[in-house]
Amino acid sequence: QLLLEVKDLEVVYNQGTSSEIKAVDRVSFNVYEGETFGLVGESGSGKSTIGRAIVHLLQPTKGEIFYRGESHLKRLSDKERKTFNKEVQMIFQDPYSSLNPRMKVQDIIGEGIDIHGLAPNKKMRNERVNELLDKVGLNQDHASRYPHEFSGGQRQRIGIARALAVEPRLIVADEPISALDVSIQAQVINLLEKLQVEQQLTYLFIAHDLSMVRYFSDRIAMLHNGQIVEMANSDDLYDTP
Ligand code: ADP
Ligand code: ADP
């Protein structure tokens, strides 16, 4: 089942100026429900730009993106936009910069539950937060603490719990482990794999390092200078010498 279709996507920054740059150049790929699709390329190859276009953080210059058959060009009603914002979540490289330092963990994770009305009252909301903390390998004592009290790996777990809280279908993970110690990277990958099975998630996994992604992904697109230069099943990539 097709979940996401990126079609002839083109993103030009600073168009019409001397610093014009084509960050994404006629990129097309499909992501199917339940799979992990890896987007790999060196720094500056356009990965984040594609990720941001998919979650509507930027407007493409050309091309189209379809989520569950609906074009991103369609004018969404407030209700449709809210549904999109719930179903498609992004996880970032440095969760610290995206976690509000003045909010307790329970409110960071609980915010989406409140916005989308996923718990009938405060008590059940906080119970749900505790479940989520447990799911990502943190504990209830962490709920009343603040982001700066956690390690990088723990903060990524908080970011993952925040994304999961709204019961998403598609997670766009932009270099979610690149900023972590190597020993912690595998733990976070194992967590993401476990959650994918439990929550029936689809992942678009963005990374500059092929080795981790090809272990984790079903299919991979390699990006170079804004263009896809290769697309393959990750098993086939294993076979190449
Ligand atoms: P990656 O995620 O693969 O590192 P990016 O999508 O961040 O690549 O960047 C692709 C290209 O677009 C790079 O040359 C980068 O410098 C440029 N770029 C990214 N964001 C902007 C921006 N907001 N304004 C201008 N240029 C940008
Ligand atoms: P990433 O590779 O994850 O995109 P970067 O460090 O390249 O991370 O970019 C971080 C931020 O800086 C992004 O918001 C991106 O849009 C912006 N950015 C990147 N390159 C440029 C550029 N050449 N001009 C303006 N902004 C840029």
Short mmCIF file of C-alpha atoms and ligand atoms in Angstrom, two decimals:
data_model
loop_
_atom_site.label_atom_id
_atom_site.label_comp_id
_atom_site.label_asym_id
_atom_site.label_seq_id
_atom_site.Cartn_x
_atom_site.Cartn_y
_atom_site.Cartn_z
CA GLN A 1 0.00 0.00 0.00
CA LEU A 2 1.46 3.28 -1.20
CA LEU A 3 1.75 5.79 1.63
CA LEU A 4 4.00 8.52 0.30
CA GLU A 5 4.79 9.48 -3.26
CA VAL A 6 7.46 12.04 -4.05
CA LYS A 7 7.28 13.03 -7.71
CA ASP A 8 9.81 15.11 -9.66
CA LEU A 9 10.56 17.13 -6.57
CA GLU A 10 12.70 20.19 -7.06
CA VAL A 11 13.75 22.70 -4.40
CA VAL A 12 15.71 25.81 -5.28
CA TYR A 13 16.94 28.08 -2.49
CA ASN A 14 17.51 31.80 -3.02
CA GLN A 15 15.94 31.62 -6.45
CA GLY A 16 16.87 34.43 -8.81
CA THR A 17 19.80 35.61 -6.67
CA SER A 18 23.52 35.06 -7.11
CA SER A 19 23.44 32.45 -4.35
CA GLU A 20 20.74 30.39 -6.04
CA ILE A 21 21.17 26.69 -5.33
CA LYS A 22 19.22 23.71 -6.57
CA ALA A 23 19.20 21.58 -3.44
CA VAL A 24 16.83 18.93 -4.80
CA ASP A 25 16.68 18.06 -8.49
CA ARG A 26 13.86 15.93 -9.97
CA VAL A 27 13.70 13.47 -7.11
CA SER A 28 11.05 10.75 -7.24
CA PHE A 29 10.43 7.83 -4.94
CA ASN A 30 7.60 5.93 -3.30
CA VAL A 31 7.33 4.81 0.30
CA TYR A 32 5.02 1.91 1.10
CA GLU A 33 3.15 1.30 4.32
CA GLY A 34 5.23 -0.54 6.91
CA GLU A 35 8.58 -0.27 5.19
CA THR A 36 11.73 1.58 6.09
CA PHE A 37 12.96 3.70 3.24
CA GLY A 38 16.51 4.99 3.62
CA LEU A 39 17.62 8.26 2.08
CA VAL A 40 21.41 8.33 2.06
CA GLY A 41 23.91 10.90 0.85
CA GLU A 42 26.81 13.06 1.91
CA SER A 43 26.26 16.30 3.78
CA GLY A 44 24.66 18.89 1.51
CA SER A 45 23.17 16.36 -0.90
CA GLY A 46 19.63 17.52 -0.16
CA LYS A 47 18.35 14.94 2.34
CA SER A 48 17.02 17.34 4.97
CA THR A 49 15.43 19.51 2.33
CA ILE A 50 13.44 16.53 1.05
CA GLY A 51 12.45 15.62 4.63
CA ARG A 52 11.31 19.15 5.36
CA ALA A 53 9.28 19.30 2.15
CA ILE A 54 7.51 16.07 3.06
CA VAL A 55 6.42 17.39 6.46
CA HIS A 56 5.37 20.72 4.92
CA LEU A 57 8.14 22.72 6.58
CA LEU A 58 9.02 24.10 3.18
CA GLN A 59 7.30 24.57 -0.15
CA PRO A 60 8.91 22.79 -3.11
CA THR A 61 9.80 24.83 -6.18
CA LYS A 62 8.47 22.13 -8.53
CA GLY A 63 7.01 18.68 -8.36
CA GLU A 64 4.47 17.14 -6.08
CA ILE A 65 4.23 15.11 -2.91
CA PHE A 66 1.30 12.82 -2.24
CA TYR A 67 0.52 11.49 1.22
CA ARG A 68 -2.17 8.79 1.14
CA GLY A 69 -3.05 9.93 -2.34
CA GLU A 70 -3.58 13.56 -1.37
CA SER A 71 -1.33 16.12 -3.00
CA HIS A 72 0.50 18.54 -0.76
CA LEU A 73 -0.71 21.22 -3.18
CA LYS A 74 -4.29 20.64 -2.10
CA ARG A 75 -5.62 23.27 0.20
CA LEU A 76 -6.28 21.42 3.44
CA SER A 77 -9.13 22.16 5.78
CA ASP A 78 -8.13 22.77 9.41
CA LYS A 79 -9.23 19.24 10.23
CA GLU A 80 -7.21 17.69 7.38
CA ARG A 81 -4.14 19.68 8.37
CA LYS A 82 -4.47 18.52 11.94
CA THR A 83 -4.73 14.91 10.78
CA PHE A 84 -1.65 15.30 8.61
CA ASN A 85 0.28 16.87 11.46
CA LYS A 86 -0.67 13.95 13.65
CA GLU A 87 0.05 11.15 11.18
CA VAL A 88 3.39 12.45 9.94
CA GLN A 89 5.96 13.07 12.65
CA MET A 90 9.57 14.14 12.38
CA ILE A 91 12.48 13.10 14.57
CA PHE A 92 15.56 15.28 14.47
CA GLN A 93 19.31 14.85 14.71
CA ASP A 94 19.60 16.93 17.82
CA PRO A 95 16.49 16.45 19.89
CA TYR A 96 17.83 18.95 22.39
CA SER A 97 17.27 21.87 20.06
CA SER A 98 13.71 20.73 19.48
CA LEU A 99 12.79 20.01 23.11
CA ASN A 100 11.51 23.06 24.95
CA PRO A 101 14.01 23.54 27.82
CA ARG A 102 11.35 25.04 30.09
CA MET A 103 8.92 22.17 29.72
CA LYS A 104 8.90 19.04 31.84
CA VAL A 105 9.24 15.77 29.98
CA GLN A 106 5.64 14.86 30.75
CA ASP A 107 4.42 18.05 29.08
CA ILE A 108 6.76 17.70 26.11
CA ILE A 109 5.37 14.24 25.48
CA GLY A 110 1.85 15.13 26.60
CA GLU A 111 1.45 18.21 24.43
CA GLY A 112 0.49 16.25 21.31
CA ILE A 113 -1.90 14.09 23.32
CA ASP A 114 -3.63 17.30 24.45
CA ILE A 115 -3.64 18.96 21.04
CA HIS A 116 -5.18 15.94 19.36
CA GLY A 117 -7.53 15.10 22.20
CA LEU A 118 -6.13 11.60 22.64
CA ALA A 119 -6.81 11.41 26.39
CA PRO A 120 -10.09 12.32 28.09
CA ASN A 121 -8.49 13.88 31.17
CA LYS A 122 -5.20 14.90 32.76
CA LYS A 123 -4.87 11.72 34.78
CA MET A 124 -5.22 9.44 31.77
CA ARG A 125 -2.96 11.70 29.78
CA ASN A 126 -0.21 11.32 32.36
CA GLU A 127 -0.77 7.57 32.48
CA ARG A 128 -0.32 7.52 28.72
CA VAL A 129 2.90 9.56 29.12
CA ASN A 130 4.17 6.97 31.60
CA GLU A 131 3.39 4.17 29.16
CA LEU A 132 5.30 6.01 26.45
CA LEU A 133 8.28 6.57 28.75
CA ASP A 134 8.29 2.85 29.44
CA LYS A 135 8.02 2.04 25.72
CA VAL A 136 11.13 4.08 24.89
CA GLY A 137 13.16 2.73 27.81
CA LEU A 138 12.80 5.62 30.25
CA ASN A 139 10.93 5.50 33.54
CA GLN A 140 8.20 7.38 35.33
CA ASP A 141 10.64 9.31 37.53
CA HIS A 142 11.80 11.02 34.35
CA ALA A 143 8.38 12.59 33.76
CA SER A 144 8.86 15.57 36.06
CA ARG A 145 12.38 16.39 34.90
CA TYR A 146 13.64 18.83 32.29
CA PRO A 147 15.50 18.07 29.01
CA HIS A 148 18.90 19.31 30.22
CA GLU A 149 18.91 16.61 32.89
CA PHE A 150 19.26 13.89 30.25
CA SER A 151 22.03 12.43 28.10
CA GLY A 152 21.94 12.68 24.31
CA GLY A 153 20.58 9.17 23.93
CA GLN A 154 17.90 9.75 26.54
CA ARG A 155 16.90 13.00 24.85
CA GLN A 156 16.50 11.16 21.57
CA ARG A 157 14.23 8.73 23.43
CA ILE A 158 12.16 11.67 24.66
CA GLY A 159 11.93 12.97 21.08
CA ILE A 160 10.79 9.54 19.93
CA ALA A 161 8.19 9.33 22.73
CA ARG A 162 6.90 12.78 21.75
CA ALA A 163 6.49 11.62 18.14
CA LEU A 164 4.83 8.35 19.18
CA ALA A 165 2.41 10.07 21.54
CA VAL A 166 0.12 11.14 18.72
CA GLU A 167 -0.03 7.66 17.15
CA PRO A 168 1.65 8.55 13.85
CA ARG A 169 1.82 6.40 10.71
CA LEU A 170 4.87 7.89 9.04
CA ILE A 171 8.01 9.00 10.82
CA VAL A 172 10.56 11.11 9.01
CA ALA A 173 13.77 10.56 10.95
CA ASP A 174 16.44 13.07 9.95
CA GLU A 175 19.81 11.73 11.11
CA PRO A 176 18.30 10.54 14.40
CA ILE A 177 21.48 8.82 15.59
CA SER A 178 24.27 10.84 14.00
CA ALA A 179 24.83 13.00 17.05
CA LEU A 180 25.01 10.03 19.44
CA ASP A 181 27.95 7.96 20.65
CA VAL A 182 28.41 4.83 18.59
CA SER A 183 27.48 2.61 21.54
CA ILE A 184 24.19 4.48 21.93
CA GLN A 185 23.39 4.47 18.22
CA ALA A 186 22.63 0.76 18.12
CA GLN A 187 20.34 1.09 21.14
CA VAL A 188 18.28 3.79 19.48
CA ILE A 189 18.13 1.81 16.22
CA ASN A 190 16.95 -1.26 18.16
CA LEU A 191 14.29 0.88 19.81
CA LEU A 192 13.09 2.26 16.47
CA GLU A 193 12.92 -1.27 15.05
CA LYS A 194 10.94 -2.54 18.03
CA LEU A 195 8.52 0.37 17.80
CA GLN A 196 8.04 -0.11 14.09
CA VAL A 197 6.69 -3.60 14.68
CA GLU A 198 4.62 -2.63 17.74
CA GLN A 199 3.06 0.50 16.25
CA GLN A 200 3.02 -0.45 12.55
CA LEU A 201 5.09 2.54 11.60
CA THR A 202 6.53 3.51 8.28
CA TYR A 203 9.94 5.15 8.36
CA LEU A 204 11.70 7.52 6.06
CA PHE A 205 15.18 7.27 7.49
CA ILE A 206 17.66 9.97 6.53
CA ALA A 207 21.39 9.44 7.09
CA HIS A 208 24.81 10.21 5.65
CA ASP A 209 26.23 6.87 6.73
CA LEU A 210 25.21 3.94 4.54
CA SER A 211 26.28 1.14 6.85
CA MET A 212 23.68 1.74 9.55
CA VAL A 213 20.90 2.55 7.12
CA ARG A 214 21.32 -0.48 4.94
CA TYR A 215 21.10 -2.73 7.96
CA PHE A 216 17.92 -0.97 9.01
CA SER A 217 16.15 -0.17 5.71
CA ASP A 218 14.18 -2.24 3.23
CA ARG A 219 14.99 0.02 0.31
CA ILE A 220 17.52 2.78 -0.13
CA ALA A 221 17.88 5.79 -2.39
CA MET A 222 21.34 7.33 -2.73
CA LEU A 223 21.44 11.05 -3.19
CA HIS A 224 24.22 13.07 -4.77
CA ASN A 225 24.02 16.81 -5.51
CA GLY A 226 20.26 16.77 -5.07
CA GLN A 227 19.66 13.83 -7.42
CA ILE A 228 18.94 10.18 -6.80
CA VAL A 229 21.87 8.31 -8.30
CA GLU A 230 20.86 4.85 -7.19
CA MET A 231 17.83 3.10 -5.74
CA ALA A 232 17.95 -0.48 -4.53
CA ASN A 233 16.70 -3.06 -2.06
CA SER A 234 19.14 -3.05 0.81
CA ASP A 235 19.62 -6.81 0.47
CA ASP A 236 20.94 -6.27 -3.04
CA LEU A 237 23.32 -3.64 -1.71
CA TYR A 238 24.73 -6.23 0.70
CA ASP A 239 25.68 -8.41 -2.26
CA THR A 240 27.83 -5.79 -3.94
CA PRO A 241 31.50 -6.30 -3.08
P1 ADP B 1 21.73 17.39 3.69
O1 ADP B 1 20.56 17.20 4.59
O2 ADP B 1 21.94 16.25 2.76
O3 ADP B 1 22.97 17.76 4.43
P2 ADP B 1 20.45 19.85 2.93
O4 ADP B 1 19.10 19.51 2.40
O5 ADP B 1 20.54 20.35 4.32
O6 ADP B 1 21.40 18.60 2.70
O7 ADP B 1 21.12 20.91 1.98
C1 ADP B 1 21.18 20.77 0.55
C2 ADP B 1 21.81 22.00 -0.04
O8 ADP B 1 20.95 23.12 0.16
C3 ADP B 1 23.12 22.39 0.61
O9 ADP B 1 23.95 22.93 -0.38
C4 ADP B 1 22.72 23.45 1.62
O10 ADP B 1 23.77 24.35 1.88
C5 ADP B 1 21.57 24.13 0.93
N1 ADP B 1 20.58 24.67 1.88
C6 ADP B 1 19.92 23.97 2.82
N2 ADP B 1 19.06 24.75 3.49
C7 ADP B 1 19.18 25.98 2.93
C8 ADP B 1 18.57 27.23 3.20
N3 ADP B 1 17.63 27.36 4.15
N4 ADP B 1 18.94 28.29 2.45
C9 ADP B 1 19.84 28.14 1.48
N5 ADP B 1 20.48 27.00 1.18
C10 ADP B 1 20.15 25.93 1.90
P1 ADP B 2 21.28 19.41 7.79
O1 ADP B 2 22.38 18.80 6.99
O2 ADP B 2 20.66 18.46 8.78
O3 ADP B 2 20.29 20.15 6.93
P2 ADP B 2 22.68 21.81 8.27
O4 ADP B 2 23.64 22.10 9.35
O5 ADP B 2 23.15 21.67 6.86
O6 ADP B 2 21.93 20.51 8.72
O7 ADP B 2 21.53 22.90 8.26
C1 ADP B 2 20.97 23.39 9.43
C2 ADP B 2 20.06 24.56 9.09
O8 ADP B 2 20.73 25.53 8.30
C3 ADP B 2 18.86 24.16 8.25
O9 ADP B 2 17.71 24.83 8.75
C4 ADP B 2 19.16 24.61 6.84
O10 ADP B 2 17.99 24.98 6.15
C5 ADP B 2 20.05 25.80 7.08
N1 ADP B 2 21.04 25.91 6.00
C6 ADP B 2 21.87 24.96 5.55
N2 ADP B 2 22.64 25.40 4.55
C7 ADP B 2 22.29 26.71 4.37
C8 ADP B 2 22.73 27.74 3.48
N3 ADP B 2 23.67 27.54 2.56
N4 ADP B 2 22.15 28.94 3.61
C9 ADP B 2 21.20 29.16 4.51
N5 ADP B 2 20.76 28.25 5.38
C10 ADP B 2 21.28 27.03 5.31
#
